[in-house]
Coordinates of C-alpha atoms in Angstrom, one line a residue:
M212 CA -45.3 15.1 2.7
G213 CA -44.5 11.6 1.3
H214 CA -40.9 10.7 1.0
K215 CA -40.8 10.6 -2.7
Y216 CA -37.1 9.9 -2.9
L217 CA -36.6 7.9 0.3
P218 CA -35.7 5.4 1.6
L219 CA -33.1 4.9 -1.1
A220 CA -32.3 1.3 -1.6
F221 CA -29.6 -0.6 -3.4
C222 CA -28.9 -4.3 -3.2
I223 CA -25.7 -6.2 -2.5
W224 CA -24.4 -9.6 -3.1
A225 CA -24.0 -11.8 0.0
L226 CA -22.9 -15.4 0.3
T227 CA -24.7 -18.5 1.4
C228 CA -22.7 -20.9 3.5
S229 CA -22.6 -23.7 1.0
L230 CA -19.4 -24.7 -0.8
L231 CA -20.1 -26.5 -4.1
P232 CA -17.3 -28.6 -5.4
T233 CA -16.8 -28.8 -9.2
S234 CA -15.8 -31.9 -11.1
N235 CA -12.2 -30.8 -11.4
G236 CA -11.8 -30.2 -7.7
L237 CA -12.3 -26.4 -7.7
V238 CA -14.8 -24.8 -5.4
R239 CA -17.7 -22.5 -6.3
I240 CA -19.2 -20.4 -3.6
A241 CA -23.0 -19.8 -4.0
L242 CA -24.2 -16.3 -3.2
K243 CA -27.5 -14.8 -2.1
K244 CA -28.7 -11.2 -2.0
R245 CA -29.7 -8.7 0.6
R246 CA -30.9 -5.1 0.6
L247 CA -28.6 -2.2 1.0
D248 CA -29.9 1.2 2.2
L249 CA -28.4 4.7 2.8
E250 CA -26.5 3.4 5.8
S251 CA -24.6 1.1 3.5
I252 CA -23.7 4.1 1.2
K253 CA -22.4 5.9 4.3
T254 CA -20.3 2.9 5.3
D255 CA -18.9 2.7 1.8
R256 CA -18.1 6.4 1.9
V257 CA -16.4 6.5 5.3
A258 CA -14.3 3.5 4.4
R259 CA -13.0 5.5 1.4
E260 CA -12.6 8.6 3.6
E261 CA -10.5 6.7 6.0
K262 CA -8.2 5.5 3.3
S263 CA -7.8 9.2 2.2
R264 CA -6.9 10.3 5.8
E265 CA -4.6 7.4 6.6
G266 CA -2.9 7.3 3.2
L267 CA -2.1 4.2 1.1
R268 CA -1.6 1.5 3.6
G269 CA -22.7 -23.6 -11.6
M270 CA -21.8 -22.5 -14.5
P271 CA -20.7 -24.2 -17.7
H272 CA -17.4 -22.9 -16.5
Y273 CA -14.3 -22.5 -18.6
L274 CA -11.3 -23.5 -16.5
R275 CA -7.8 -23.1 -18.0
S276 CA -6.1 -25.4 -15.6
S277 CA -6.3 -26.8 -12.1
D278 CA -4.3 -23.9 -11.0
E279 CA -7.3 -21.6 -11.0
A280 CA -9.9 -21.1 -8.3
I281 CA -13.3 -19.5 -9.0
V282 CA -15.6 -17.6 -6.6
T283 CA -19.1 -17.4 -8.2
L284 CA -21.0 -14.2 -7.6
K285 CA -24.7 -13.4 -7.9
N286 CA -25.8 -9.9 -8.7
Y287 CA -28.8 -8.0 -7.4
F288 CA -28.3 -4.2 -8.2
G289 CA -24.8 -4.7 -6.8
A290 CA -22.9 -2.8 -4.3
Q291 CA -20.4 -5.1 -2.7
Y292 CA -19.2 -8.6 -3.0
F293 CA -19.1 -11.2 -0.2
G294 CA -17.5 -14.6 -0.2
Q295 CA -17.0 -17.4 2.3
I296 CA -13.6 -18.4 3.6
G297 CA -12.5 -20.8 6.3
I298 CA -9.9 -20.2 8.9
G299 CA -8.3 -22.9 10.9
T300 CA -8.3 -26.7 10.9
P301 CA -11.0 -27.8 10.7
P302 CA -12.1 -24.5 9.0
Q303 CA -14.3 -22.0 10.8
N304 CA -16.4 -20.2 8.2
F305 CA -16.6 -16.4 7.8
T306 CA -18.3 -14.1 5.3
V307 CA -15.8 -11.5 4.1
I308 CA -15.7 -8.7 1.5
F309 CA -13.2 -9.3 -1.3
D310 CA -11.7 -5.8 -1.3
T311 CA -9.1 -4.7 -3.8
G312 CA -8.9 -1.4 -1.9
S313 CA -7.4 -2.8 1.3
S314 CA -4.8 -5.5 2.1
N315 CA -5.5 -7.0 5.6
L316 CA -7.6 -10.0 6.5
W317 CA -9.6 -9.6 9.7
V318 CA -12.4 -11.4 11.4
P319 CA -14.1 -11.1 14.8
S320 CA -12.3 -13.0 17.7
S321 CA -13.9 -15.2 20.4
K322 CA -12.0 -12.9 22.7
C323 CA -14.2 -10.0 21.6
L324 CA -16.4 -9.7 24.7
F325 CA -17.3 -6.1 25.1
S326 CA -18.3 -5.0 21.6
V327 CA -21.9 -5.7 20.7
A328 CA -21.1 -6.1 17.0
C329 CA -19.1 -9.3 17.7
Y330 CA -22.1 -11.0 19.0
F331 CA -23.9 -10.6 15.7
H332 CA -21.2 -12.3 13.7
S333 CA -19.1 -15.5 13.5
R334 CA -16.1 -15.4 15.8
Y335 CA -12.8 -17.1 15.4
R336 CA -11.8 -19.6 18.2
S337 CA -8.1 -20.4 18.1
S338 CA -8.6 -23.2 20.6
R339 CA -10.6 -25.1 18.0
S340 CA -7.9 -25.1 15.4
R341 CA -5.0 -27.6 15.1
T342 CA -3.0 -25.3 12.9
Y343 CA -3.2 -22.1 15.0
K344 CA 0.0 -20.3 15.8
K345 CA 0.2 -17.5 18.3
N346 CA 1.4 -14.0 17.3
G347 CA -0.2 -11.6 19.7
K348 CA 1.0 -8.3 18.3
S349 CA -1.7 -5.7 18.8
C350 CA -3.1 -3.5 16.0
E351 CA -5.9 -1.1 15.2
I352 CA -7.6 -0.1 12.0
K353 CA -9.5 3.2 12.1
Y354 CA -12.6 4.0 10.1
G355 CA -14.6 7.2 9.7
S356 CA -17.4 5.9 11.8
G357 CA -15.4 3.9 14.4
S358 CA -12.5 1.5 14.5
I359 CA -11.6 -2.1 15.0
A360 CA -8.8 -3.2 17.3
G361 CA -7.3 -6.6 18.1
F362 CA -4.2 -8.7 17.6
F363 CA -2.5 -10.7 15.0
S364 CA -2.7 -14.5 14.8
Q365 CA -1.6 -17.1 12.3
D366 CA -3.5 -20.0 10.8
S367 CA -4.5 -21.8 7.7
V368 CA -7.1 -20.0 5.5
K369 CA -9.3 -21.8 3.0
V370 CA -10.2 -19.6 -0.1
A371 CA -12.3 -21.2 -2.9
G372 CA -11.0 -24.6 -2.0
L373 CA -7.3 -23.6 -1.7
I374 CA -5.6 -23.9 1.6
V375 CA -3.2 -21.0 2.4
K376 CA -0.9 -22.0 5.2
D377 CA 0.4 -19.8 8.0
Q378 CA -1.6 -16.8 7.0
V379 CA -1.3 -13.8 9.4
F380 CA -4.6 -12.2 10.1
I381 CA -6.3 -9.9 12.7
E382 CA -8.5 -11.2 15.4
A383 CA -10.7 -8.2 16.1
T384 CA -11.5 -7.8 19.8
Q385 CA -13.2 -4.4 19.5
E386 CA -15.6 -3.2 16.9
G387 CA -16.5 0.4 17.9
S388 CA -19.4 1.3 15.7
L389 CA -23.0 0.6 15.0
T390 CA -21.9 0.2 11.4
F391 CA -20.3 -3.2 12.3
V392 CA -23.4 -4.3 14.2
L393 CA -25.6 -3.8 11.1
A394 CA -23.1 -5.2 8.7
K395 CA -23.9 -8.5 6.9
F396 CA -20.2 -9.4 6.6
D397 CA -18.0 -10.8 9.4
G398 CA -14.7 -9.3 8.1
I399 CA -12.6 -8.3 5.1
L400 CA -10.2 -10.1 2.9
G401 CA -8.0 -7.4 1.2
L402 CA -6.6 -7.9 -2.3
G403 CA -4.5 -4.8 -2.3
F404 CA -0.7 -4.5 -2.1
Q405 CA 1.3 -5.1 1.1
E406 CA 2.3 -1.4 1.1
I407 CA -1.0 -0.5 2.7
S408 CA -1.3 -3.5 5.0
V409 CA -1.6 -2.6 8.6
G410 CA 1.3 -4.1 10.5
N411 CA 2.9 -4.9 7.2
A412 CA 1.1 -8.3 7.3
V413 CA 1.6 -10.4 4.2
P414 CA -1.8 -10.3 2.3
A415 CA -3.5 -13.7 1.6
W416 CA -3.2 -13.2 -2.2
Y417 CA 0.6 -12.9 -1.8
N418 CA 0.7 -16.2 0.0
M419 CA -1.5 -17.9 -2.6
V420 CA 1.1 -16.9 -5.1
Q421 CA 4.2 -17.8 -3.0
Q422 CA 2.8 -21.2 -2.0
G423 CA 2.2 -22.2 -5.6
H424 CA -1.6 -22.3 -5.6
V425 CA -2.0 -20.4 -8.8
K426 CA -0.2 -20.9 -12.1
E427 CA -0.4 -17.2 -13.1
E428 CA 0.0 -14.3 -10.8
V429 CA -3.4 -12.9 -11.9
F430 CA -6.9 -12.6 -10.5
S431 CA -9.9 -11.2 -12.4
F432 CA -13.4 -9.9 -11.7
W433 CA -16.4 -10.3 -13.9
L434 CA -19.6 -8.6 -12.6
N435 CA -22.9 -9.4 -14.3
R436 CA -25.1 -6.2 -14.0
D437 CA -28.2 -8.0 -15.1
P438 CA -30.2 -8.4 -11.9
D439 CA -32.3 -11.2 -13.3
A440 CA -29.4 -13.4 -14.5
K441 CA -28.9 -16.6 -12.7
E442 CA -25.1 -16.2 -12.9
G443 CA -24.1 -12.9 -11.3
G444 CA -20.4 -12.9 -11.8
E445 CA -17.1 -14.5 -10.8
L446 CA -13.8 -13.8 -9.2
V447 CA -11.0 -16.0 -10.7
F448 CA -7.7 -16.6 -8.9
G449 CA -4.9 -17.6 -11.2
G450 CA -6.4 -16.6 -14.6
V451 CA -9.4 -15.3 -16.6
D452 CA -12.5 -16.8 -18.1
P453 CA -12.6 -15.7 -21.8
K454 CA -16.4 -16.2 -21.9
H455 CA -16.8 -13.1 -19.9
F456 CA -15.1 -10.4 -22.1
K457 CA -15.0 -9.3 -25.7
G458 CA -11.8 -8.7 -27.7
D459 CA -8.5 -8.0 -26.0
H460 CA -7.8 -6.3 -22.7
T461 CA -6.3 -2.8 -22.7
Y462 CA -3.4 -2.8 -20.2
V463 CA -2.2 0.1 -18.2
P464 CA 0.7 0.0 -15.7
V465 CA 0.3 0.3 -11.9
T466 CA 1.7 3.7 -11.1
K467 CA 1.9 3.3 -7.3
K468 CA 1.7 0.2 -5.3
G469 CA -0.7 0.3 -2.4
Y470 CA -4.1 0.5 -4.0
W471 CA -4.3 -0.8 -7.6
Q472 CA -3.5 2.7 -8.8
F473 CA -3.0 3.9 -12.4
E474 CA -3.4 7.0 -14.6
I475 CA -6.5 8.0 -16.5
G476 CA -6.7 10.6 -19.3
D477 CA -9.3 12.9 -20.6
F478 CA -12.9 12.7 -19.3
L479 CA -15.6 12.9 -21.9
L480 CA -19.2 13.9 -21.5
G481 CA -21.5 13.1 -24.4
G482 CA -18.5 12.5 -26.6
H483 CA -17.0 15.9 -25.9
S484 CA -13.8 16.5 -24.0
T485 CA -14.2 18.2 -20.7
G486 CA -10.5 18.9 -20.3
V487 CA -10.6 17.2 -17.0
C488 CA -7.7 14.8 -16.5
E489 CA -6.3 15.9 -19.9
G490 CA -2.9 15.9 -18.3
G491 CA -3.6 12.7 -16.4
C492 CA -5.3 11.9 -13.1
A493 CA -4.7 9.3 -10.5
A494 CA -7.3 6.5 -10.2
I495 CA -7.7 3.2 -8.5
V496 CA -9.9 0.2 -9.2
D497 CA -11.7 -0.8 -6.1
S498 CA -14.1 -3.8 -5.8
G499 CA -15.0 -2.6 -2.3
T500 CA -16.6 0.6 -3.6
S501 CA -20.0 0.5 -5.2
L502 CA -20.0 3.7 -7.3
L503 CA -17.7 5.9 -9.3
V504 CA -16.1 8.4 -6.9
G505 CA -14.3 11.6 -7.8
P506 CA -13.5 15.1 -6.7
T507 CA -16.5 17.2 -5.8
P508 CA -16.2 19.9 -8.5
I509 CA -16.0 17.4 -11.3
V510 CA -18.7 15.1 -9.9
T511 CA -21.0 18.1 -9.3
E512 CA -20.5 19.1 -13.0
I513 CA -21.3 15.5 -14.1
N514 CA -24.4 15.2 -12.0
H515 CA -25.6 18.6 -13.2
A516 CA -25.1 17.5 -16.8
I517 CA -27.0 14.2 -16.3
G518 CA -29.8 15.9 -14.4
A519 CA -29.1 14.5 -11.0
Q520 CA -29.8 16.3 -7.8
G521 CA -28.9 15.6 -4.2
I522 CA -31.3 13.7 -1.9
V523 CA -31.4 16.6 0.4
S524 CA -32.1 18.9 -2.5
A525 CA -35.1 16.9 -3.4
E526 CA -36.4 16.9 0.2
C527 CA -35.7 20.6 0.5
K528 CA -37.7 21.5 -2.6
Q529 CA -40.5 19.2 -1.4
V530 CA -40.6 21.2 1.8
V531 CA -40.7 24.5 0.0
T532 CA -43.4 23.4 -2.4
Q533 CA -45.7 21.8 0.2
Y534 CA -45.0 23.9 3.3
G535 CA -43.5 27.2 2.0
D536 CA -46.6 29.2 2.5
S537 CA -47.2 27.8 6.0
I538 CA -43.6 28.4 7.1
W539 CA -44.0 32.0 5.9
D540 CA -47.2 32.5 7.8
L541 CA -45.9 31.0 11.0
L542 CA -42.8 33.2 10.9
V543 CA -44.8 36.3 10.2
T544 CA -47.1 35.6 13.2
G545 CA -44.1 35.4 15.4
V546 CA -43.5 31.7 15.9
L547 CA -39.8 31.1 16.7
P548 CA -37.8 29.6 13.9
D549 CA -36.8 26.5 15.9
K550 CA -40.5 25.7 16.6
V551 CA -41.9 26.0 13.1
C552 CA -41.1 22.6 11.8
S553 CA -42.5 20.8 14.9
Q554 CA -45.7 22.8 14.6
L555 CA -46.0 21.6 11.0
G556 CA -45.5 18.0 12.2
I557 CA -42.3 17.5 10.3
C558 CA -40.0 17.4 13.3
L559 CA -41.0 15.6 16.5
Y560 CA -41.2 16.8 20.1
D561 CA -40.1 14.2 22.7
G562 CA -41.8 15.9 25.6
A563 CA -38.7 17.6 27.0
Q564 CA -37.0 19.1 24.0
Y565 CA -37.2 19.2 20.3
V566 CA -35.5 16.3 18.5
S567 CA -33.3 18.9 16.8
S568 CA -32.5 21.0 19.9
G569 CA -30.8 23.7 17.8
I570 CA -31.0 24.5 14.1
E571 CA -28.1 23.1 12.2
T572 CA -27.6 23.3 8.5
V573 CA -27.9 20.3 6.3
I574 CA -24.2 20.4 5.6
E575 CA -23.3 20.6 9.3
K576 CA -25.5 17.6 10.1
G577 CA -24.1 15.8 7.1
K578 CA -20.6 16.3 8.4
R579 CA -21.7 15.1 11.9
N580 CA -23.7 12.1 10.9
G581 CA -22.6 11.3 7.3
S582 CA -26.1 10.0 6.4
L583 CA -29.6 10.7 7.6
P584 CA -32.6 8.5 8.0
A585 CA -35.8 9.5 6.1
D586 CA -37.6 11.3 8.9
E587 CA -34.6 13.3 10.1
L588 CA -33.7 14.1 6.5
L589 CA -37.1 15.8 5.9
C590 CA -36.9 17.5 9.3
T591 CA -33.4 18.8 8.5
A592 CA -34.5 20.1 5.1
C593 CA -37.4 21.9 6.8
E594 CA -35.1 23.5 9.4
T595 CA -32.7 24.7 6.7
A596 CA -35.6 26.2 4.7
V597 CA -36.9 28.0 7.8
I598 CA -33.4 29.6 8.3
W599 CA -33.4 30.9 4.7
I600 CA -37.0 32.1 4.8
H601 CA -36.5 33.8 8.1
N602 CA -33.3 35.6 6.9
Q603 CA -35.2 36.8 3.8
L604 CA -38.1 38.0 5.9
R605 CA -35.8 40.2 7.9
Q606 CA -34.6 41.7 4.6
K607 CA -38.2 42.6 3.7
G608 CA -38.5 40.3 0.8
T609 CA -41.9 39.4 -0.7
K610 CA -43.3 35.9 -0.2
D611 CA -43.2 34.8 -3.9
K612 CA -39.7 36.1 -4.4
V613 CA -38.4 34.6 -1.1
L614 CA -39.9 31.1 -1.8
K615 CA -38.4 31.1 -5.3
Y616 CA -35.1 32.1 -3.9
V617 CA -35.2 29.4 -1.3
N618 CA -36.2 26.8 -3.9
D619 CA -33.2 27.8 -6.0
L620 CA -31.0 27.4 -2.9
C621 CA -32.2 23.9 -2.5
E622 CA -30.7 23.0 -5.8
K623 CA -27.2 23.8 -4.4
L624 CA -27.5 21.5 -1.4
P625 CA -25.2 18.4 -1.4
S626 CA -26.3 15.2 0.0
P627 CA -24.5 14.2 3.3
A628 CA -23.4 10.8 1.8
G629 CA -22.7 12.2 -1.6
E630 CA -25.6 10.4 -3.5
S631 CA -27.8 12.0 -6.1
V632 CA -31.1 11.0 -7.7
I633 CA -32.3 11.1 -11.3
E634 CA -35.8 11.0 -12.8
C635 CA -36.1 7.4 -14.0
D636 CA -38.2 8.4 -17.1
S637 CA -35.3 10.4 -18.5
I638 CA -32.5 7.9 -18.4
A639 CA -32.4 7.3 -22.1
E640 CA -31.9 11.0 -22.7
R641 CA -28.8 11.2 -20.6
P642 CA -25.3 11.4 -22.3
N643 CA -22.7 8.8 -22.5
I644 CA -19.8 9.3 -20.1
A645 CA -16.3 8.1 -20.9
F646 CA -12.9 7.7 -19.3
T647 CA -9.7 7.6 -21.3
I648 CA -7.3 4.8 -20.3
A649 CA -4.1 4.1 -22.2
N650 CA -5.4 6.4 -25.0
K651 CA -8.5 4.3 -25.4
T652 CA -12.0 5.5 -24.6
F653 CA -14.1 3.4 -22.1
N654 CA -17.7 4.5 -22.5
L655 CA -20.4 4.2 -19.9
A656 CA -24.0 4.4 -21.2
P657 CA -26.6 5.9 -18.9
E658 CA -28.1 2.5 -18.2
Q659 CA -24.7 1.5 -16.8
Y660 CA -23.9 4.5 -14.6
I661 CA -27.5 5.0 -13.3
L662 CA -28.7 2.5 -10.7
R663 CA -32.3 1.6 -10.7
T664 CA -33.8 0.1 -7.6
G665 CA -37.3 -0.7 -6.4
E666 CA -40.5 -1.4 -8.4
G667 CA -43.5 0.5 -9.5
L668 CA -44.1 3.8 -7.6
A669 CA -41.2 2.9 -5.3
T670 CA -38.6 2.9 -8.1
V671 CA -35.6 5.2 -7.4
C672 CA -32.8 6.0 -9.9
V673 CA -29.5 7.0 -8.5
S674 CA -26.4 8.5 -10.1
G675 CA -23.5 6.2 -10.1
F676 CA -21.2 9.1 -9.4
M677 CA -20.4 10.2 -5.8
A678 CA -18.3 13.1 -4.7
L679 CA -15.4 12.6 -2.3
D680 CA -12.3 14.7 -1.9
I681 CA -9.2 12.8 -1.0
A682 CA -6.4 15.0 0.3
P683 CA -2.8 14.8 -0.8
P684 CA -0.6 12.8 -0.8
G685 CA -3.3 10.1 -1.4
G686 CA -5.4 12.3 -3.7
P687 CA -7.0 13.8 -5.5
L688 CA -8.1 10.5 -6.7
W689 CA -10.8 8.8 -8.9
I690 CA -12.2 5.5 -7.5
L691 CA -13.6 3.2 -10.2
G692 CA -15.9 0.9 -8.3
D693 CA -18.4 -1.7 -9.2
V694 CA -20.3 0.5 -11.7
F695 CA -17.1 0.6 -13.9
M696 CA -16.1 -3.0 -13.1
G697 CA -19.6 -4.2 -14.2
A698 CA -19.1 -2.7 -17.6
Y699 CA -15.5 -3.8 -18.0
H700 CA -14.0 -7.2 -17.1
T701 CA -11.0 -6.3 -15.0
V702 CA -7.7 -8.2 -14.7
F703 CA -5.4 -7.5 -11.8
D704 CA -2.0 -8.6 -13.1
F705 CA 0.1 -8.9 -10.0
G706 CA 3.1 -10.5 -11.8
N707 CA 3.5 -7.7 -14.3
L708 CA 2.1 -4.8 -12.1
R709 CA -0.6 -3.8 -14.5
L710 CA -4.4 -3.7 -14.9
G711 CA -6.4 -4.9 -17.9
F712 CA -9.8 -3.8 -19.0
A713 CA -12.0 -5.4 -21.7
E714 CA -15.7 -5.0 -22.5
A715 CA -17.7 -7.4 -20.3
A716 CA -19.6 -10.1 -22.1

């Protein structure tokens, strides 16, 4: 009954609190790492879902000039990127996500008194800043698993040594979800366009440009996917570092301001055209998304081709293999379906009622919870298998045929959070996958789109593709997250409204 595939674990980059000045006056921000589990995938997913519902709203460093600022990143099986900023005078430090998929800057407020999450994070105190200016306009940002609410304020913001004056940001006074309690970041610094900014607040990046902090209206990401490398990556404001890419960038125009949205062409699997996106598909590059996200039918086809299966599918098949005969026998002897899994010790009994008081399908629970912890996941898989076996029993099916049928059904189960696992020993056998951008092919090798985490017997390999259906007018939409950005150095050319991609070095 061991949880062969769980708990899934990824890792994410998080910042230390030290600012390290360079010899030319620029600032590097040192990062540290932390573990990321299924709850973090859920958080990542609901953030993307919310966007779809609400619509578009120490290095030998090369420095081109003093008009660039560098945030140094460290990779550990990456999922998201965190950096330290300062708000106020003197600066109050906060850890934020640098997110190209949103546009607001928000941090917890000292006036957040009734949300538990605020007490686990740094809080902004306007009374301690000499440069604070009152705004007071209320606002709310909704997420799939909760929301934040608060009010706008204005103050100086320090980003990688640059002081952005009179930046409008949100002081969050309510954080209505356990997700925010568990989060290792205090807030978010959005690098998207003002068109998706809540309250039409001017993004921090706009003010960096308008106040003359950068020579070029460009910022760029390089993500080192080598988990053992000392230098994990960098975010450069005002230019690029030529050490971190090969050849020239391929540029494509931004087709819709909001997200950094552009058009991709044909999608290739093992070098062969799939016909998908042959006529063009909308896509965005999003540093706040860990994986490659696309429409369910296409991602399902991809995961089938690369031999990936849903986490729930794996647990379901495990239940059928190890407990199928016992489930059959208990049902034949008259045990009620909602008592079978507890009698097998898979689901717990709390003394008053069963933990799962009524049988729900995996999909129903997935919609309700988004992601399931290991014990509940196995319990849910068991309850679902019981339903299928019980239905087949009533149709007079034989045991062998019924168990085979149920095992086949397990293959069709999606995972609640959209993630899928792959046998680690078979990675080298998987096909290359490619996107066509500006008539050029951008390949991803299996080592690039399959994430490996853990060591020894605890090693888990996860598909870098996740299914998410974004409704019109925002979608359908592909989201090229850190898996793609790790393979291709990415330039966000704000001045010319274009994106550039070059092979990462």
